[in-house]
Coordinates of C-alpha atoms in Angstrom, one line a residue:
X8 CA 0.0 12.6 -1.7
X9 CA -1.3 12.3 -5.3
X10 CA -5.0 11.5 -5.3
X11 CA -6.6 10.6 -8.6
X12 CA -9.1 13.5 -9.1
X13 CA -11.8 11.5 -10.9
X14 CA -14.5 9.1 -9.9
X15 CA -13.4 5.5 -10.1
X16 CA -15.0 3.5 -13.0
X17 CA -14.4 0.1 -11.5
X18 CA -18.1 -0.4 -10.9
X19 CA -19.4 1.0 -14.2
X20 CA -17.0 0.3 -17.0
X21 CA -18.5 -1.1 -20.2
X22 CA -16.4 -3.8 -22.0
X23 CA -18.8 -4.5 -24.8
X24 CA -17.3 -2.3 -27.5
X25 CA -13.6 -2.2 -26.8
X26 CA -11.1 -0.5 -29.1
X27 CA -7.3 -1.2 -28.8
X28 CA -5.1 1.2 -30.8
X29 CA -1.7 2.8 -31.0
X30 CA 0.3 4.8 -33.5
X31 CA 1.3 1.7 -35.4
X32 CA -2.3 0.8 -36.1
X33 CA -3.9 4.0 -37.5
X34 CA -2.4 4.4 -41.0
X35 CA -0.7 7.6 -40.1
X36 CA -3.8 9.2 -38.5
X37 CA -3.5 10.7 -35.1
X38 CA -4.7 8.2 -32.4
X39 CA -6.8 10.8 -30.8
X40 CA -8.7 11.5 -34.0
X41 CA -9.4 7.8 -34.5
X42 CA -10.6 7.6 -30.9
X43 CA -13.0 10.5 -31.5
X44 CA -14.5 8.7 -34.5
X45 CA -14.8 5.5 -32.6
X46 CA -16.6 7.2 -29.7
X47 CA -19.1 8.7 -32.1
X48 CA -19.7 5.2 -33.5
X49 CA -20.4 3.9 -30.0
X50 CA -17.1 2.6 -28.6
X51 CA -17.4 2.0 -24.9
X52 CA -13.8 1.2 -23.8
X53 CA -10.4 2.5 -25.1
X54 CA -7.0 0.9 -24.6
X55 CA -3.9 2.7 -25.7
X56 CA -1.2 0.2 -26.9
X57 CA 2.1 1.9 -27.9
X58 CA 4.7 -0.9 -27.9
X59 CA 7.5 1.2 -29.3
X60 CA 6.9 4.5 -27.5
X61 CA 8.6 5.8 -24.4
X62 CA 6.8 7.0 -21.3
X63 CA 6.8 10.6 -22.3
X64 CA 5.3 9.8 -25.7
X65 CA 2.7 7.5 -24.1
X66 CA 1.7 10.1 -21.5
X67 CA 1.4 12.7 -24.3
X68 CA -0.9 10.4 -26.3
X69 CA -2.9 9.6 -23.2
X70 CA -3.5 13.2 -22.5
X71 CA -4.8 13.8 -26.0
X72 CA -7.0 10.7 -25.9
X73 CA -8.4 11.6 -22.4
X74 CA -9.1 15.1 -23.7
X75 CA -11.1 13.7 -26.7
X76 CA -13.1 11.4 -24.4
X77 CA -14.0 14.4 -22.2
X78 CA -14.8 16.6 -25.2
X79 CA -17.2 14.0 -26.5
X80 CA -18.9 14.0 -23.1
X81 CA -17.9 10.3 -22.5
X82 CA -15.5 10.7 -19.6
X83 CA -18.1 9.3 -17.1
X84 CA -19.1 6.4 -19.4
X85 CA -16.0 5.3 -21.4
X86 CA -13.1 3.9 -19.5
X87 CA -9.5 4.5 -20.8
X88 CA -6.6 2.2 -20.0
X89 CA -3.0 1.9 -21.0
X90 CA -1.6 -1.4 -22.3
X91 CA 1.2 -2.9 -20.1
X92 CA 2.9 0.3 -19.1
X93 CA 2.0 0.8 -15.4
X94 CA 4.8 3.4 -15.2
X95 CA 3.1 5.5 -17.9
X96 CA -0.3 5.1 -16.2
X97 CA 1.2 6.2 -12.9
X98 CA 2.7 9.3 -14.4
X99 CA -0.4 10.2 -16.3
X100 CA -2.6 9.8 -13.3
X101 CA -0.2 11.9 -11.1
X102 CA -0.5 14.7 -13.7
X103 CA -4.3 14.6 -13.5
X104 CA -4.8 12.9 -16.8
X105 CA -7.9 10.6 -16.7
X106 CA -6.3 7.3 -17.3
X107 CA -8.6 4.8 -15.5
X108 CA -6.1 1.9 -15.3
X109 CA -4.1 -0.6 -17.2
X110 CA -4.4 -3.8 -19.1
X111 CA -1.5 -6.2 -18.5
X112 CA -0.4 -9.5 -20.0
X113 CA 0.5 -12.7 -18.2
X114 CA 4.2 -12.0 -18.6
X115 CA 4.0 -8.3 -17.6
X116 CA 4.1 -6.8 -14.1
X117 CA 2.5 -8.9 -11.4
X118 CA -1.2 -7.9 -11.1
X119 CA -0.9 -7.6 -7.3
X120 CA 1.9 -5.1 -7.7
X121 CA 0.0 -3.2 -10.3
X122 CA -3.0 -3.0 -7.9
X123 CA -0.6 -1.9 -5.1
X124 CA 0.9 0.8 -7.3
X125 CA -2.3 2.1 -8.9
X126 CA -4.6 1.8 -5.9
X127 CA -8.1 0.5 -5.3
X128 CA -9.8 2.9 -7.7
X129 CA -8.0 1.8 -10.9
X130 CA -9.3 -0.6 -13.4
X131 CA -6.9 -3.5 -14.1
X132 CA -7.4 -5.9 -17.0
X133 CA -5.5 -9.1 -17.4
X134 CA -4.9 -11.2 -20.6
X135 CA -6.1 -14.8 -20.1
X136 CA -6.2 -17.1 -23.1
X137 CA -6.1 -20.5 -21.4
X138 CA -7.9 -22.3 -18.6
X139 CA -4.7 -22.1 -16.5
X140 CA -4.5 -18.3 -17.1
X141 CA -8.1 -17.9 -15.9
X142 CA -7.5 -20.1 -12.8
X143 CA -4.4 -18.1 -11.9
X144 CA -6.5 -14.9 -12.2
X145 CA -9.1 -16.5 -10.0
X146 CA -6.5 -17.4 -7.4
X147 CA -5.4 -13.7 -7.0
X148 CA -6.7 -11.9 -3.9
X149 CA -10.3 -10.6 -4.4
X150 CA -10.4 -7.3 -6.3
X151 CA -6.9 -7.6 -7.9
X152 CA -8.2 -7.8 -11.4
X153 CA -11.4 -6.3 -12.9
X154 CA -11.7 -8.1 -16.2
X155 CA -10.0 -10.6 -18.5
X156 CA -9.1 -10.3 -22.1
X157 CA -9.2 -13.5 -24.1
X158 CA -8.1 -14.4 -27.7
X159 CA -7.3 -14.7 -30.4
X160 CA -10.6 -15.2 -32.3
X161 CA -8.5 -15.4 -35.4
X162 CA -4.8 -15.6 -35.9
X163 CA -3.4 -12.1 -36.3
X164 CA -0.1 -10.4 -36.9
X165 CA -0.5 -8.1 -33.9
X166 CA -0.9 -11.0 -31.4
X167 CA 1.3 -13.9 -32.6
X168 CA 2.0 -14.8 -29.0
X169 CA -1.6 -15.4 -28.3
X170 CA -2.0 -18.5 -30.5
X171 CA -2.8 -21.6 -28.5
X172 CA -0.5 -24.5 -29.0
X173 CA -1.8 -27.9 -28.0
X174 CA 0.2 -30.9 -26.7
X175 CA 0.8 -32.1 -30.3
X176 CA 2.1 -28.7 -31.4
X177 CA -1.0 -27.8 -33.4
X178 CA -2.0 -24.1 -33.5
X179 CA -5.5 -23.1 -32.4
X180 CA -7.6 -20.0 -31.9
X181 CA -10.5 -19.6 -29.5
X182 CA -13.9 -21.0 -30.4
X183 CA -17.3 -20.1 -28.9
X184 CA -17.2 -23.3 -26.8
X185 CA -13.7 -22.4 -25.5
X186 CA -15.0 -18.9 -24.5
X187 CA -18.0 -20.4 -22.8
X188 CA -15.7 -22.8 -20.8
X189 CA -13.4 -19.9 -19.8
X190 CA -16.4 -17.9 -18.7
X191 CA -17.6 -20.8 -16.5
X192 CA -14.4 -20.6 -14.5
X193 CA -14.7 -17.0 -13.4
X194 CA -17.1 -14.3 -12.2
X195 CA -15.0 -11.7 -14.0
X196 CA -16.2 -10.4 -17.3
X197 CA -14.3 -11.5 -20.4
X198 CA -13.8 -9.5 -23.5
X199 CA -12.8 -11.4 -26.6
X200 CA -10.9 -10.4 -29.7
X201 CA -8.0 -11.0 -32.0
X202 CA -8.8 -10.6 -35.7
X203 CA -12.5 -9.9 -35.0
X204 CA -14.4 -8.5 -38.0
X205 CA -18.0 -7.5 -38.5
X206 CA -19.0 -11.0 -39.7
X207 CA -17.7 -12.5 -36.5
X208 CA -19.9 -10.5 -34.2
X209 CA -23.0 -12.6 -34.5
X210 CA -21.2 -15.8 -33.4
X211 CA -19.3 -13.9 -30.7
X212 CA -22.4 -12.3 -29.3
X213 CA -24.1 -15.8 -29.1
X214 CA -21.3 -17.0 -26.9
X215 CA -20.8 -16.0 -23.2
X216 CA -18.3 -13.3 -24.1
X217 CA -19.0 -10.0 -22.4
X218 CA -17.8 -7.9 -25.3
X219 CA -15.5 -7.7 -28.3
X220 CA -12.2 -6.0 -28.7
X221 CA -10.9 -5.0 -32.1
X222 CA -7.9 -3.2 -33.5
X223 CA -7.8 -3.0 -37.3
X224 CA -11.5 -3.5 -37.9
X225 CA -11.8 0.1 -36.7
X226 CA -8.3 1.7 -36.9
X227 CA -7.7 0.7 -40.6
X228 CA -11.3 1.3 -41.7
X229 CA -11.9 4.0 -44.2
X230 CA -14.5 5.4 -41.9
X231 CA -13.7 4.4 -38.3
X232 CA -17.0 6.0 -37.0
X233 CA -19.1 3.9 -39.4
X234 CA -17.1 0.7 -38.8
X235 CA -17.6 1.1 -35.0
X236 CA -21.3 1.8 -35.5
X237 CA -21.7 -1.4 -37.5
X238 CA -19.8 -3.5 -34.9
X239 CA -21.9 -2.1 -32.1
X240 CA -25.2 -2.6 -33.9
X241 CA -24.4 -6.2 -34.8
X242 CA -23.7 -7.0 -31.1
X243 CA -26.8 -5.2 -29.9
X244 CA -29.0 -7.0 -32.4
X245 CA -28.2 -10.2 -30.5
X246 CA -27.6 -9.0 -27.0
X247 CA -29.7 -5.8 -26.8
X248 CA -28.5 -3.4 -24.1
X249 CA -27.5 -6.2 -21.7
X250 CA -24.2 -5.5 -19.9
X251 CA -21.9 -7.5 -17.7
X252 CA -21.5 -7.1 -14.0
X253 CA -18.5 -5.7 -12.1
X254 CA -17.8 -8.3 -9.4
X255 CA -14.3 -7.1 -8.5
X256 CA -15.7 -3.7 -7.5
X257 CA -17.9 -5.3 -4.9
X258 CA -17.3 -3.6 -1.5
X259 CA -16.2 -6.2 1.0
X260 CA -15.4 -5.8 4.6
X261 CA -11.8 -5.7 5.5
X262 CA -9.8 -5.9 8.7
X263 CA -6.5 -4.7 10.0
X264 CA -4.2 -5.7 12.9
X265 CA -4.4 -3.2 15.7
X266 CA -1.7 -1.7 17.9
X267 CA -2.1 0.5 21.0
X268 CA -0.1 3.4 22.3
X269 CA 0.0 3.9 26.1
X270 CA 1.6 7.3 26.6
X271 CA 1.3 11.0 27.0
X272 CA 0.0 13.6 24.6
X273 CA 2.1 16.3 22.9
X274 CA -0.1 19.2 21.9
X275 CA 2.3 20.2 19.1
X276 CA 2.0 16.7 17.5
X277 CA 5.7 16.0 17.6
X278 CA 6.0 13.2 20.1
X279 CA 3.9 11.0 22.4
X280 CA 0.5 9.7 21.4
X281 CA 0.1 11.9 18.3
X282 CA 3.3 10.6 16.8
X283 CA 2.5 7.0 17.8
X284 CA -0.8 7.1 16.1
X285 CA 0.7 8.6 12.9
X286 CA 3.4 6.0 12.8
X287 CA 1.2 3.0 13.5
X288 CA -1.1 4.1 10.7
X289 CA 1.8 4.7 8.3
X290 CA 3.1 1.2 9.1
X291 CA -0.2 -0.3 8.1
X292 CA -2.1 -1.1 11.3
X293 CA -5.1 0.3 13.1
X294 CA -4.0 2.6 15.9
X295 CA -5.5 2.8 19.4
X296 CA -4.4 4.7 22.5
X297 CA -4.6 5.2 26.2
X298 CA -3.8 8.7 27.4
X299 CA -1.9 8.7 30.7
X300 CA -1.1 12.4 30.9
X301 CA -1.8 15.6 28.9
X302 CA 1.0 18.1 28.2
X303 CA 1.1 21.6 26.9
X304 CA 4.2 21.7 24.7
X305 CA 5.7 22.8 21.5
X306 CA 9.1 22.6 19.8
X307 CA 10.5 24.9 22.5
X308 CA 9.5 22.9 25.5
X309 CA 6.9 21.6 27.9
X310 CA 4.9 24.3 29.8
X311 CA 2.3 22.1 31.6
X312 CA 1.6 18.5 32.4
X313 CA -1.5 17.0 33.9
X314 CA -1.8 13.3 34.8
X315 CA -5.0 11.2 34.4
X316 CA -6.1 9.2 37.3
X317 CA -5.2 5.5 37.5
X318 CA -8.9 4.7 37.2
X319 CA -9.1 6.6 33.9
X320 CA -6.0 4.8 32.6
X321 CA -7.3 1.4 33.5
X322 CA -10.7 2.0 32.0
X323 CA -9.2 3.1 28.7
X324 CA -7.1 0.0 28.4
X325 CA -10.0 -2.3 29.4
X326 CA -12.3 -0.6 26.9
X327 CA -9.8 -1.1 24.0
X328 CA -9.1 -4.8 24.8
X329 CA -12.9 -5.5 25.3
X330 CA -13.7 -4.5 21.7
X331 CA -10.7 -4.2 19.4
X332 CA -7.8 -6.0 21.2
X333 CA -4.4 -4.9 19.9
X334 CA -1.8 -7.4 18.7
X335 CA 0.9 -5.1 20.1
X336 CA 1.3 -2.4 22.7
X337 CA 3.8 0.4 22.8
X338 CA 4.3 2.1 26.2
X339 CA 5.8 5.5 26.3
X340 CA 5.9 8.3 28.9
X341 CA 3.9 7.3 32.0
X342 CA 5.0 9.9 34.6
X343 CA 3.9 8.4 38.0
X344 CA 4.1 5.3 40.1
X345 CA 0.3 5.1 40.2
X346 CA 0.0 5.5 36.4
X347 CA 2.6 2.8 35.8
X348 CA 0.9 0.4 38.2
X349 CA -2.4 1.0 36.5
X350 CA -0.9 0.3 33.1
X351 CA 0.8 -2.9 34.3
X352 CA -2.3 -4.2 36.1
X353 CA -4.5 -3.6 33.1
X354 CA -2.1 -5.2 30.6
X355 CA -1.6 -8.2 32.8
X356 CA -5.4 -8.6 33.3
X357 CA -6.0 -8.4 29.5
X358 CA -3.1 -10.7 28.6
X359 CA -1.4 -8.2 26.3
X360 CA 1.2 -9.4 23.9
X361 CA 4.1 -7.9 21.9
X362 CA 4.7 -5.1 24.5
X363 CA 7.3 -2.6 23.5
X364 CA 8.5 -0.3 26.3
X365 CA 10.2 3.0 25.4
X366 CA 11.5 3.9 28.9
X367 CA 11.1 7.7 28.7
X368 CA 13.0 8.7 31.8
X369 CA 15.6 11.3 30.7
X370 CA 15.3 14.6 28.8
X371 CA 17.9 15.4 26.1
X372 CA 19.5 17.7 28.6
X373 CA 20.1 14.8 30.9
X374 CA 17.5 15.8 33.5
X375 CA 15.3 12.9 34.8
X376 CA 11.7 13.2 33.7
X377 CA 10.4 10.8 36.4
X378 CA 11.7 10.2 39.9
X379 CA 13.7 7.2 41.2
X380 CA 10.7 5.5 42.7
X381 CA 8.8 5.7 39.4
X382 CA 11.8 4.3 37.6
X383 CA 11.8 1.4 40.1
X384 CA 8.1 0.7 39.4
X385 CA 8.7 1.0 35.7
X386 CA 11.5 -1.5 35.7
X387 CA 9.9 -4.0 38.1
X388 CA 6.4 -4.0 36.7
X389 CA 6.6 -3.2 32.9
X390 CA 10.1 -4.6 32.0
X391 CA 9.3 -8.2 32.9
X392 CA 6.2 -8.2 30.6
X393 CA 8.0 -6.5 27.7
X394 CA 8.9 -8.1 24.4
X395 CA 11.4 -5.3 24.0
X396 CA 12.6 -2.2 25.7
X397 CA 14.2 0.6 23.7
X398 CA 16.5 2.8 25.8
X399 CA 18.6 5.5 24.2
X400 CA 22.1 6.1 25.5
X401 CA 21.1 8.5 28.4
X402 CA 18.3 6.1 29.4
X403 CA 20.8 3.2 29.2
X404 CA 23.0 5.0 31.6
X405 CA 20.2 5.4 34.1
X406 CA 19.3 1.7 33.8
X407 CA 22.9 0.8 34.4
X408 CA 23.0 3.0 37.5
X409 CA 19.9 1.3 38.9
X410 CA 21.6 -2.1 38.7
X411 CA 24.8 -0.7 40.3
X412 CA 27.0 -0.4 37.2
X413 CA 29.2 2.6 36.6
X414 CA 29.6 1.8 32.9
X415 CA 29.2 4.8 30.6
X416 CA 28.5 3.4 27.1
X417 CA 30.4 5.4 24.5
X418 CA 31.5 2.7 22.0
X419 CA 30.0 -0.3 20.3
X420 CA 31.8 -2.6 22.8
X421 CA 30.3 -0.5 25.7
X422 CA 26.9 -0.8 24.1
X423 CA 27.2 -4.6 23.9
X424 CA 28.3 -4.8 27.5
X425 CA 25.5 -2.5 28.6
X426 CA 22.9 -4.5 26.6
X427 CA 24.0 -7.8 28.2
X428 CA 23.9 -6.3 31.7
X429 CA 20.4 -4.9 31.2
X430 CA 18.9 -7.9 29.4
X431 CA 20.2 -10.3 32.1
X432 CA 19.2 -8.1 35.0
X433 CA 15.6 -7.3 33.8
X434 CA 15.0 -10.6 31.8
X435 CA 13.8 -8.8 28.7
X436 CA 15.1 -8.1 25.2
X437 CA 16.8 -4.7 24.9
X438 CA 17.5 -2.5 21.9
X439 CA 20.3 -0.1 22.9
X440 CA 19.9 2.8 20.6
X441 CA 23.0 4.6 19.5
X442 CA 21.3 7.7 18.0
X443 CA 22.5 9.9 20.8
X444 CA 26.1 8.9 20.0
X445 CA 28.4 11.2 18.1
X446 CA 29.2 9.1 15.0
X447 CA 26.4 6.9 13.9
X448 CA 22.8 5.8 14.3
X449 CA 23.5 2.1 15.0
X450 CA 21.3 0.1 17.4
X451 CA 22.1 -3.1 19.2
X452 CA 19.5 -5.8 20.0
X453 CA 20.5 -8.1 22.9
X454 CA 18.1 -11.0 23.6
X455 CA 17.6 -12.6 26.9
X456 CA 19.4 -15.7 25.7
X457 CA 22.5 -13.5 25.0
X458 CA 22.2 -13.4 21.2
X459 CA 23.0 -10.0 19.7
X460 CA 22.3 -8.3 16.4
X461 CA 23.5 -4.9 15.2
X462 CA 21.1 -2.7 13.1
X463 CA 23.2 -0.2 11.2
X464 CA 21.6 3.1 10.4
X465 CA 22.3 6.3 8.6
X466 CA 23.1 9.4 10.6
X467 CA 21.0 12.1 8.9
X468 CA 22.1 15.6 9.5
X469 CA 18.6 16.8 10.5
X470 CA 18.3 19.1 13.6
X471 CA 14.6 18.3 13.8
X472 CA 14.5 15.0 15.7
X473 CA 11.7 15.6 18.2
X474 CA 9.9 12.3 18.7
X475 CA 12.4 10.0 17.2
X476 CA 12.3 7.5 20.1
X477 CA 8.5 7.5 20.1
X478 CA 8.5 6.9 16.4
X479 CA 10.9 4.0 16.4
X480 CA 9.2 2.2 19.3
X481 CA 5.7 2.6 17.9
X482 CA 6.9 1.5 14.4
X483 CA 8.4 -1.7 16.0
X484 CA 5.1 -2.3 17.8
X485 CA 3.1 -1.8 14.6
X486 CA 5.4 -4.2 12.7
X487 CA 5.0 -6.8 15.5
X488 CA 1.3 -6.4 15.3
X489 CA 1.4 -7.0 11.6
X490 CA 3.2 -10.3 12.2
X491 CA 6.9 -9.4 11.7
X492 CA 9.6 -11.1 13.8
X493 CA 11.3 -8.9 16.3
X494 CA 14.4 -8.5 14.0
X495 CA 12.2 -7.7 11.0
X496 CA 10.2 -5.3 13.1
X497 CA 13.3 -3.4 14.2
X498 CA 14.8 -3.3 10.7
X499 CA 11.6 -2.0 9.1
X500 CA 11.1 0.5 11.8
X501 CA 14.6 2.0 11.3
X502 CA 14.1 2.3 7.6
X503 CA 10.8 4.1 8.2
X504 CA 12.4 6.5 10.7
X505 CA 15.3 7.2 8.3
X506 CA 12.9 7.9 5.5
X507 CA 11.0 10.4 7.7
X508 CA 14.1 12.2 8.8
X509 CA 15.4 12.4 5.3
X510 CA 12.5 14.6 4.3
X511 CA 14.1 17.5 6.3
X512 CA 10.7 18.9 7.5
X513 CA 11.3 22.2 9.3
X514 CA 8.5 23.4 11.6
X515 CA 8.8 25.4 14.8
X516 CA 11.6 27.4 16.3
X517 CA 13.0 24.6 18.4
X518 CA 13.9 21.0 17.7
X519 CA 10.9 20.2 15.5
X520 CA 9.1 17.1 14.3
X521 CA 9.7 15.2 11.2
X522 CA 7.4 13.9 8.4
X523 CA 5.6 10.8 9.4
X524 CA 3.5 10.7 6.1
X525 CA 6.6 10.7 3.9
X526 CA 5.7 7.5 2.2
X527 CA 2.5 9.0 0.8
X528 CA 3.9 12.1 -0.6

């Protein structure tokens, strides 16, 4: 997982003295040298705009600019963003270069996607030259955008697309009254530019703009340091040291849907509750649990199991529902009649919804993990309340035996027949998992109304598959908790499991676990 190794500047960036530059703007001078001069003149925000450069070139320039900002002792006070190129910002940040975020235009990458890709600590600026642009920015989820860039103040060759065209086709630039109106529509700070020169600063500072941005007034000046100093001084003569707020950085309470695992521990972390919690968190929900039994195990096998009392099981479930009620429940290994009964009673009393039962009954070797009486209790108490049960092929055979069928599912036709028999007998939706078959990893959903849907999967040649069933069922439960339909939940869960298996994690000397955090690496 790549973590940006610098403090976020979302709550302290200073838009007042904003320099935009790139290699096309500096009269052949190195962009980093111009940045150094501007910093010494008082520039408070730097934006790298390299329209004709590729990612490698942009990252190289960004590294040199970030180094200059640090050398000047301004890395904690001067924010640095890249214009438009979220890909370059991502690469730079992944390499440890202090790029604080991006500035994007109305026709560039969706701001919500930029926020998703860059994370909550990045600064995101958005161009907004019209009332409609500002209203669209305001309609975004809170915290998506940190500031707005408006313009042009004058018509410029670098921003021909920013000229405002009225209903009669006339061309306009921003006036102070327009800026004040835009400012009245948003809490976000607005930086204004586009052809701004020294003699514009007094008027601009008397408006409600929160800062100026310039390009050529600094980059093409004979002395960029002096030019910056004069621009800064002119603004401060009107505004003093007053600075804008940072409303998008405000910390607000958030929430998450919750999902609960009712199962047994695995001390090696490869299956059971540890895997359920990892999976649920990776699928974007808050994970809770009820421990029904404790095992001592590793990739080589189980050496000890100790059940919790029915009272302890009931109290755990009641406690969870009393405070953070889950929107879905995954039930895994519950080894005894008493434990299964306690789980069923507690879930019924608490009106649990979206229950996914992974009927852990049979070891990979074919040996039963729970006795026939416990299987009868499982099927009579938990199956009727389940939104979905997820037997693998060995477990499907056991369920078929319990209803008096001698069918041995070995083909897709057999799986369909088995699914219909189980769904009809137990009155629950069933996902017959084909992962224990020889040729594929295809699963079949059979609904109680007889409808069927195949979910085709990739068979990944990974010998480390410990906890695959736990992972799939808990991912389905997490997706249901997040509001997905049953079909969507299954599809997304299979993709997650395949991605985890594809990482080829190799731990332990037996059938090992796989990488549940693969999406973050």
